[in-house]
PDB file of C-alpha atoms in Angstrom:
ATOM      1  CA  MET A 399       2.035  14.393 -72.035  1.00 44.00           C
ATOM      2  CA  PRO A 400       1.365  15.375 -75.678  1.00 48.00           C
ATOM      3  CA  GLY A 401      -0.566  18.508 -76.514  1.00 56.00           C
ATOM      4  CA  LYS A 402      -1.156  21.711 -74.609  1.00 71.00           C
ATOM      5  CA  TYR A 403      -2.722  21.879 -71.175  1.00 81.00           C
ATOM      6  CA  LEU A 404      -3.187  24.478 -68.469  1.00 91.00           C
ATOM      7  CA  LYS A 405      -0.344  24.742 -65.977  1.00 94.00           C
ATOM      8  CA  GLY A 406      -0.272  26.059 -62.437  1.00 96.00           C
ATOM      9  CA  ALA A 407       2.071  28.866 -61.445  1.00 96.00           C
ATOM     10  CA  PHE A 408       3.392  31.188 -58.781  1.00 96.00           C
ATOM     11  CA  VAL A 409       3.297  34.876 -59.647  1.00 92.00           C
ATOM     12  CA  GLN A 410       5.588  37.017 -57.493  1.00 87.00           C
ATOM     13  CA  PHE A 411       5.127  40.780 -57.383  1.00 76.00           C
ATOM     14  CA  MET A 412       8.083  42.952 -56.457  1.00 65.00           C
ATOM     15  CA  PRO A 413       6.995  45.492 -53.791  1.00 56.00           C
ATOM     16  CA  THR A 414       9.777  47.969 -54.634  1.00 53.00           C
ATOM     17  CA  PHE A 415       7.976  49.491 -57.586  1.00 47.00           C
ATOM     18  CA  LEU A 416       4.928  51.690 -57.988  1.00 50.00           C
ATOM     19  CA  VAL A 417       3.759  49.397 -60.785  1.00 55.00           C
ATOM     20  CA  PRO A 418       4.542  45.793 -59.768  1.00 57.00           C
ATOM     21  CA  LEU A 419       6.311  43.693 -62.361  1.00 66.00           C
ATOM     22  CA  PRO A 420       5.468  39.987 -61.954  1.00 78.00           C
ATOM     23  CA  ASN A 421       8.029  37.210 -61.812  1.00 84.00           C
ATOM     24  CA  ILE A 422       6.093  34.189 -63.121  1.00 89.00           C
ATOM     25  CA  ILE A 423       7.197  30.693 -62.081  1.00 93.00           C
ATOM     26  CA  ILE A 424       5.221  28.271 -64.248  1.00 92.00           C
ATOM     27  CA  PHE A 425       5.053  24.672 -63.032  1.00 94.00           C
ATOM     28  CA  GLN A 426       6.895  22.495 -65.539  1.00 91.00           C
ATOM     29  CA  TYR A 427       4.541  19.661 -64.594  1.00 93.00           C
ATOM     30  CA  ASN A 428       1.358  20.011 -62.590  1.00 96.00           C
ATOM     31  CA  PRO A 429       1.498  18.084 -59.298  1.00 96.00           C
ATOM     32  CA  GLU A 430      -0.354  14.781 -59.410  1.00 94.00           C
ATOM     33  CA  THR A 431      -1.868  15.312 -55.958  1.00 97.00           C
ATOM     34  CA  MET A 432      -2.433  18.313 -53.716  1.00 97.00           C
ATOM     35  CA  THR A 433      -3.332  18.492 -50.026  1.00 97.00           C
ATOM     36  CA  HIS A 434      -5.754  21.293 -49.148  1.00 96.00           C
ATOM     37  CA  THR A 435      -5.814  21.870 -45.389  1.00 96.00           C
ATOM     38  CA  TRP A 436      -8.202  23.981 -43.331  1.00 94.00           C
ATOM     39  CA  THR A 437      -7.508  25.137 -39.767  1.00 91.00           C
ATOM     40  CA  PRO A 438     -10.471  26.279 -37.619  1.00 88.00           C
ATOM     41  CA  ALA A 439     -10.400  29.882 -36.491  1.00 83.00           C
ATOM     42  CA  ALA A 440      -9.165  30.497 -32.948  1.00 79.00           C
ATOM     43  CA  PRO A 441     -11.902  30.898 -30.306  1.00 77.00           C
ATOM     44  CA  GLU A 442     -12.635  34.349 -28.955  1.00 73.00           C
ATOM     45  CA  VAL A 443     -11.040  35.003 -25.558  1.00 72.00           C
ATOM     46  CA  THR A 444     -12.169  37.685 -23.121  1.00 69.00           C
ATOM     47  CA  GLN A 445     -10.120  39.203 -20.307  1.00 66.00           C
ATOM     48  CA  ASP A 446     -13.215  40.054 -18.274  1.00 63.00           C
ATOM     49  CA  ALA A 447     -13.834  37.264 -15.765  1.00 62.00           C
ATOM     50  CA  ASN A 448     -17.378  38.499 -15.177  1.00 69.00           C
ATOM     51  CA  ASN A 449     -18.270  38.400 -18.856  1.00 72.00           C
ATOM     52  CA  LYS A 450     -18.591  34.829 -20.081  1.00 73.00           C
ATOM     53  CA  PRO A 451     -17.662  34.656 -23.768  1.00 73.00           C
ATOM     54  CA  ASN A 452     -19.870  33.058 -26.360  1.00 77.00           C
ATOM     55  CA  PRO A 453     -18.482  29.495 -26.693  1.00 76.00           C
ATOM     56  CA  LEU A 454     -19.123  29.612 -30.442  1.00 78.00           C
ATOM     57  CA  ALA A 455     -17.440  32.975 -31.025  1.00 79.00           C
ATOM     58  CA  VAL A 456     -14.197  32.915 -33.025  1.00 80.00           C
ATOM     59  CA  LYS A 457     -11.566  35.418 -34.087  1.00 79.00           C
ATOM     60  CA  GLY A 458     -11.296  35.896 -37.811  1.00 79.00           C
ATOM     61  CA  LEU A 459     -11.547  33.320 -40.570  1.00 87.00           C
ATOM     62  CA  PRO A 460     -10.276  29.725 -40.801  1.00 89.00           C
ATOM     63  CA  GLY A 461      -6.727  29.159 -42.002  1.00 91.00           C
ATOM     64  CA  GLU A 462      -6.201  27.684 -45.452  1.00 95.00           C
ATOM     65  CA  SER A 463      -3.065  26.011 -46.780  1.00 97.00           C
ATOM     66  CA  PHE A 464      -1.852  23.800 -49.625  1.00 98.00           C
ATOM     67  CA  SER A 465       1.015  21.364 -49.986  1.00 98.00           C
ATOM     68  CA  PHE A 466       2.217  19.555 -53.094  1.00 98.00           C
ATOM     69  CA  THR A 467       5.312  18.294 -54.876  1.00 97.00           C
ATOM     70  CA  LEU A 468       6.654  19.733 -58.128  1.00 97.00           C
ATOM     71  CA  ALA A 469       8.781  17.606 -60.467  1.00 96.00           C
ATOM     72  CA  MET A 470      11.349  19.306 -62.718  1.00 94.00           C
ATOM     73  CA  ASP A 471      13.548  17.960 -65.499  1.00 93.00           C
ATOM     74  CA  SER A 472      15.950  20.058 -67.570  1.00 90.00           C
ATOM     75  CA  SER A 473      16.018  17.460 -70.376  1.00 87.00           C
ATOM     76  CA  ASP A 474      12.330  18.042 -71.039  1.00 83.00           C
ATOM     77  CA  MET A 475      12.936  21.800 -70.976  1.00 77.00           C
ATOM     78  CA  ILE A 476      15.444  21.339 -73.798  1.00 76.00           C
ATOM     79  CA  ALA A 477      13.099  19.004 -75.690  1.00 75.00           C
ATOM     80  CA  GLU A 478      10.298  21.587 -75.584  1.00 73.00           C
ATOM     81  CA  GLY A 479      12.300  23.739 -77.978  1.00 68.00           C
ATOM     82  CA  SER A 480      11.727  27.202 -76.474  1.00 76.00           C
ATOM     83  CA  PRO A 481      14.917  29.244 -77.132  1.00 82.00           C
ATOM     84  CA  VAL A 482      14.936  30.780 -73.649  1.00 78.00           C
ATOM     85  CA  ALA A 483      14.205  27.464 -71.920  1.00 78.00           C
ATOM     86  CA  VAL A 484      16.830  25.657 -73.986  1.00 83.00           C
ATOM     87  CA  GLY A 485      19.462  28.285 -73.195  1.00 83.00           C
ATOM     88  CA  LEU A 486      18.787  28.251 -69.445  1.00 82.00           C
ATOM     89  CA  ALA A 487      18.547  24.479 -69.209  1.00 85.00           C
ATOM     90  CA  THR A 488      21.763  23.975 -71.196  1.00 86.00           C
ATOM     91  CA  ALA A 489      23.768  26.508 -69.167  1.00 88.00           C
ATOM     92  CA  THR A 490      22.408  26.011 -65.646  1.00 89.00           C
ATOM     93  CA  GLY A 491      20.220  22.914 -65.611  1.00 90.00           C
ATOM     94  CA  LEU A 492      17.401  23.536 -63.120  1.00 92.00           C
ATOM     95  CA  TYR A 493      19.246  26.209 -61.133  1.00 92.00           C
ATOM     96  CA  SER A 494      17.097  29.063 -62.431  1.00 90.00           C
ATOM     97  CA  ARG A 495      13.808  27.325 -61.518  1.00 91.00           C
ATOM     98  CA  LEU A 496      15.052  26.207 -58.114  1.00 94.00           C
ATOM     99  CA  ALA A 497      16.517  29.620 -57.314  1.00 93.00           C
ATOM    100  CA  ALA A 498      13.245  31.323 -58.252  1.00 91.00           C
ATOM    101  CA  LEU A 499      11.378  29.071 -55.802  1.00 94.00           C
ATOM    102  CA  GLU A 500      13.970  29.658 -53.073  1.00 93.00           C
ATOM    103  CA  MET A 501      13.706  33.433 -53.448  1.00 90.00           C
ATOM    104  CA  LEU A 502      10.003  33.274 -52.574  1.00 91.00           C
ATOM    105  CA  LEU A 503      11.082  32.643 -48.967  1.00 91.00           C
ATOM    106  CA  TYR A 504      13.386  35.660 -48.744  1.00 87.00           C
ATOM    107  CA  PRO A 505      12.132  39.087 -47.667  1.00 83.00           C
ATOM    108  CA  THR A 506      12.749  41.673 -50.340  1.00 71.00           C
ATOM    109  CA  GLY A 507      15.640  43.985 -49.518  1.00 64.00           C
ATOM    110  CA  SER A 508      17.157  41.451 -47.116  1.00 60.00           C
ATOM    111  CA  PHE A 509      20.513  41.416 -48.911  1.00 56.00           C
ATOM    112  CA  ALA A 510      22.357  43.076 -51.753  1.00 52.00           C
ATOM    113  CA  ALA A 511      21.158  40.578 -54.355  1.00 48.00           C
ATOM    114  CA  SER A 512      17.606  41.821 -53.825  1.00 50.00           C
ATOM    115  CA  LYS A 513      18.678  45.240 -55.061  1.00 54.00           C
ATOM    116  CA  LEU A 514      20.177  43.617 -58.142  1.00 56.00           C
ATOM    117  CA  LEU A 515      16.928  41.732 -58.798  1.00 55.00           C
ATOM    118  CA  GLY A 516      15.012  44.942 -58.313  1.00 55.00           C
ATOM    119  CA  SER A 517      17.269  46.786 -60.747  1.00 57.00           C
ATOM    120  CA  VAL A 518      16.729  44.077 -63.364  1.00 57.00           C
ATOM    121  CA  SER A 519      12.959  44.262 -62.855  1.00 55.00           C
ATOM    122  CA  SER A 520      13.079  48.055 -63.148  1.00 56.00           C
ATOM    123  CA  ALA A 521      15.024  47.807 -66.397  1.00 58.00           C
ATOM    124  CA  LEU A 522      12.520  45.311 -67.762  1.00 56.00           C
ATOM    125  CA  ALA A 523       9.639  47.567 -66.776  1.00 56.00           C
ATOM    126  CA  SER A 524      11.281  50.499 -68.589  1.00 60.00           C
ATOM    127  CA  ALA A 525      11.851  48.364 -71.668  1.00 58.00           C
ATOM    128  CA  LEU A 526       8.168  47.470 -71.663  1.00 55.00           C
ATOM    129  CA  GLY A 527       7.222  51.136 -71.586  1.00 59.00           C
ATOM    130  CA  SER A 528       6.316  51.337 -67.902  1.00 54.00           C
ATOM    131  CA  SER A 529       7.024  54.528 -65.967  1.00 53.00           C
ATOM    132  CA  ALA A 530       7.574  52.620 -62.712  1.00 50.00           C
ATOM    133  CA  GLN A 531      10.172  54.071 -60.357  1.00 53.00           C
ATOM    134  CA  VAL A 532      11.769  52.750 -57.201  1.00 49.00           C
ATOM    135  CA  ASP A 533       9.568  53.531 -54.208  1.00 52.00           C
ATOM    136  CA  PRO A 534      11.755  54.661 -51.271  1.00 47.00           C
ATOM    137  CA  ASN A 535       8.857  54.319 -48.831  1.00 49.00           C
ATOM    138  CA  VAL A 536       8.642  50.532 -49.104  1.00 48.00           C
ATOM    139  CA  PRO A 537       9.756  48.828 -45.849  1.00 48.00           C
ATOM    140  CA  GLN A 538      13.237  47.364 -46.047  1.00 55.00           C
ATOM    141  CA  TYR A 539      12.073  43.860 -45.128  1.00 69.00           C
ATOM    142  CA  MET A 540       8.813  42.552 -46.520  1.00 72.00           C
ATOM    143  CA  MET A 541       7.847  39.071 -47.612  1.00 75.00           C
ATOM    144  CA  PRO A 542       7.178  38.941 -51.341  1.00 78.00           C
ATOM    145  CA  THR A 543       3.558  38.928 -52.435  1.00 79.00           C
ATOM    146  CA  VAL A 544       2.895  35.689 -54.276  1.00 91.00           C
ATOM    147  CA  LEU A 545      -0.220  34.617 -56.151  1.00 94.00           C
ATOM    148  CA  PHE A 546      -0.912  30.891 -56.366  1.00 96.00           C
ATOM    149  CA  VAL A 547      -2.606  30.345 -59.719  1.00 96.00           C
ATOM    150  CA  TRP A 548      -4.335  27.001 -60.129  1.00 96.00           C
ATOM    151  CA  GLY A 549      -6.706  27.430 -63.040  1.00 93.00           C
ATOM    152  CA  PRO A 550      -8.903  30.464 -63.715  1.00 92.00           C
ATOM    153  CA  ASN A 551     -11.069  29.909 -60.638  1.00 91.00           C
ATOM    154  CA  ARG A 552      -8.399  29.603 -57.944  1.00 94.00           C
ATOM    155  CA  ILE A 553      -6.085  32.598 -57.741  1.00 94.00           C
ATOM    156  CA  LEU A 554      -4.996  33.212 -54.152  1.00 95.00           C
ATOM    157  CA  PRO A 555      -2.491  35.491 -52.389  1.00 94.00           C
ATOM    158  CA  VAL A 556      -0.141  33.241 -50.425  1.00 95.00           C
ATOM    159  CA  ARG A 557       3.194  33.051 -48.663  1.00 92.00           C
ATOM    160  CA  LEU A 558       5.526  30.073 -48.744  1.00 94.00           C
ATOM    161  CA  THR A 559       5.761  28.328 -45.375  1.00 94.00           C
ATOM    162  CA  SER A 560       8.026  25.456 -46.361  1.00 95.00           C
ATOM    163  CA  LEU A 561      10.217  24.356 -49.241  1.00 96.00           C
ATOM    164  CA  SER A 562      12.148  21.090 -49.453  1.00 97.00           C
ATOM    165  CA  ILE A 563      14.134  20.351 -52.616  1.00 97.00           C
ATOM    166  CA  THR A 564      15.452  16.911 -53.512  1.00 97.00           C
ATOM    167  CA  GLU A 565      18.084  17.058 -56.261  1.00 96.00           C
ATOM    168  CA  LYS A 566      18.267  13.698 -58.023  1.00 96.00           C
ATOM    169  CA  LEU A 567      20.536  14.063 -61.053  1.00 95.00           C
ATOM    170  CA  TYR A 568      23.352  16.428 -62.071  1.00 95.00           C
ATOM    171  CA  ASP A 569      25.176  17.302 -65.257  1.00 91.00           C
ATOM    172  CA  ALA A 570      28.736  16.023 -65.645  1.00 90.00           C
ATOM    173  CA  LEU A 571      30.452  19.360 -66.322  1.00 89.00           C
ATOM    174  CA  LEU A 572      29.309  21.789 -63.600  1.00 91.00           C
ATOM    175  CA  LEU A 573      27.187  19.534 -61.366  1.00 94.00           C
ATOM    176  CA  ASN A 574      24.105  21.612 -62.088  1.00 93.00           C
ATOM    177  CA  PRO A 575      20.939  19.815 -60.959  1.00 94.00           C
ATOM    178  CA  THR A 576      19.100  18.371 -63.954  1.00 94.00           C
ATOM    179  CA  HIS A 577      16.283  16.483 -62.216  1.00 96.00           C
ATOM    180  CA  ALA A 578      14.671  17.512 -58.949  1.00 96.00           C
ATOM    181  CA  GLU A 579      11.516  17.490 -56.875  1.00 97.00           C
ATOM    182  CA  ALA A 580      10.355  20.399 -54.713  1.00 97.00           C
ATOM    183  CA  THR A 581       7.850  19.870 -51.907  1.00 97.00           C
ATOM    184  CA  VAL A 582       6.085  23.179 -51.325  1.00 97.00           C
ATOM    185  CA  GLY A 583       3.874  24.375 -48.484  1.00 97.00           C
ATOM    186  CA  ILE A 584       1.883  27.591 -48.866  1.00 96.00           C
ATOM    187  CA  GLN A 585      -0.453  29.504 -46.558  1.00 95.00           C
ATOM    188  CA  VAL A 586      -3.276  31.630 -47.955  1.00 96.00           C
ATOM    189  CA  LEU A 587      -3.126  35.206 -46.658  1.00 93.00           C
ATOM    190  CA  THR A 588      -6.025  36.323 -44.482  1.00 90.00           C
ATOM    191  CA  PRO A 589      -7.866  39.598 -45.208  1.00 89.00           C
ATOM    192  CA  ASP A 590      -6.004  41.190 -42.266  1.00 87.00           C
ATOM    193  CA  GLU A 591      -2.657  40.165 -43.758  1.00 89.00           C
ATOM    194  CA  VAL A 592      -3.689  41.436 -47.176  1.00 90.00           C
ATOM    195  CA  THR A 593      -4.507  44.863 -45.737  1.00 87.00           C
ATOM    196  CA  ALA A 594      -0.985  45.019 -44.262  1.00 85.00           C
ATOM    197  CA  LEU A 595       0.547  44.936 -47.740  1.00 83.00           C
ATOM    198  CA  SER A 596       1.733  48.118 -49.417  1.00 74.00           C
ATOM    199  CA  ASP A 597      -0.014  49.566 -52.456  1.00 63.00           C
ATOM    200  CA  PRO A 598      -0.325  48.572 -55.258  1.00 66.00           C
ATOM    201  CA  LEU A 599       0.392  45.036 -54.040  1.00 76.00           C
ATOM    202  CA  LYS A 600      -2.561  45.320 -51.685  1.00 84.00           C
ATOM    203  CA  GLN A 601      -4.862  45.951 -54.628  1.00 86.00           C
ATOM    204  CA  VAL A 602      -3.579  42.937 -56.557  1.00 87.00           C
ATOM    205  CA  ALA A 603      -3.884  40.603 -53.562  1.00 90.00           C
ATOM    206  CA  THR A 604      -7.300  41.965 -52.563  1.00 92.00           C
ATOM    207  CA  VAL A 605      -8.742  41.469 -56.042  1.00 92.00           C
ATOM    208  CA  ALA A 606      -7.347  37.919 -56.197  1.00 93.00           C
ATOM    209  CA  TYR A 607      -8.672  36.979 -52.751  1.00 93.00           C
ATOM    210  CA  ASP A 608     -12.125  38.497 -53.301  1.00 94.00           C
ATOM    211  CA  TYR A 609     -12.436  36.863 -56.725  1.00 94.00           C
ATOM    212  CA  SER A 610     -11.550  33.371 -55.472  1.00 94.00           C
ATOM    213  CA  GLN A 611     -13.750  33.718 -52.389  1.00 93.00           C
ATOM    214  CA  ALA A 612     -16.714  34.890 -54.488  1.00 94.00           C
ATOM    215  CA  PHE A 613     -16.278  31.895 -56.811  1.00 94.00           C
ATOM    216  CA  ARG A 614     -16.120  29.542 -53.805  1.00 93.00           C
ATOM    217  CA  GLN A 615     -19.352  30.974 -52.444  1.00 92.00           C
ATOM    218  CA  ALA A 616     -21.012  30.668 -55.856  1.00 92.00           C
ATOM    219  CA  MET A 617     -20.016  26.998 -56.057  1.00 91.00           C
ATOM    220  CA  ALA A 618     -21.390  26.405 -52.547  1.00 89.00           C
ATOM    221  CA  LEU A 619     -24.708  27.923 -53.614  1.00 87.00           C
ATOM    222  CA  ALA A 620     -24.705  25.770 -56.741  1.00 86.00           C
ATOM    223  CA  ASN A 621     -24.439  22.716 -54.500  1.00 83.00           C
ATOM    224  CA  LEU A 622     -27.885  23.525 -53.078  1.00 80.00           C
ATOM    225  CA  ALA A 623     -29.322  21.828 -56.157  1.00 75.00           C
ATOM    226  CA  ASN A 624     -27.554  18.618 -55.161  1.00 74.00           C
ATOM    227  CA  ALA A 625     -28.703  19.071 -51.573  1.00 67.00           C
ATOM    228  CA  ALA A 626     -32.344  19.399 -52.637  1.00 64.00           C
ATOM    229  CA  GLU A 627     -32.090  16.279 -54.791  1.00 66.00           C
ATOM    230  CA  SER A 628     -30.482  14.367 -51.904  1.00 68.00           C
ATOM    231  CA  ILE A 629     -33.265  15.359 -49.537  1.00 67.00           C
ATOM    232  CA  ILE A 630     -35.880  14.121 -52.011  1.00 64.00           C
ATOM    233  CA  GLY A 631     -33.962  10.868 -52.344  1.00 64.00           C
ATOM    234  CA  MET A 632     -34.042  10.380 -48.564  1.00 64.00           C
ATOM    235  CA  LEU A 633     -37.836  10.518 -48.436  1.00 62.00           C
ATOM    236  CA  PRO A 634     -39.616   7.139 -48.167  1.00 68.00           C
ATOM    237  CA  PHE A 635     -41.737   7.874 -51.229  1.00 60.00           C
ATOM    238  CA  GLY A 636     -41.347   9.259 -54.718  1.00 53.00           C
TER     239      GLY A 636
END
């Protein structure tokens, strides 16, 4: 598609640093369709046989998830002309993009490569003038905090629940994938899950969740104008 347009992205924050350094995975192409699924909250259950629970009472908030398919093509990365993109696409095809998606499923600190990734992030933070240091109090295994960014009004803390990659074409020299599709499933974190994060990741996720929820509520209130007009249209006069 010619011209510039807004792209979706995953933003991963490394929890091993006092000042999180984001790893941004920009969607090469926005998905054509997206499935937004809601799961009703679980009903409240009481252990007291003499105390009949309210049949409408629930525990917590409804679950929210998204699923979509991302298309990737290293030839278009080269055609875009960005020096970094051209270098990566020429040397590794789509490996860097696919590996970045795969790492969103791995708990940080789960193997030695995580320490290498953390060291690289620390070096980048120092180069950018940040005073971030490795935090020894971070739990050894923790799922990475990921923000799903879909436009300025939908920025949500999520975790990947599924990832299926179909590699379609390869280069002739090293068999690097050059064309692929990734089907992604993500689950929006609940407020209880957000509070379980370590600082400062908790602050980032809380701000993102509160912002998106406030915008959703504002849009629901804006729909009252449509509701009032619909009610007037239902009346047998006017």
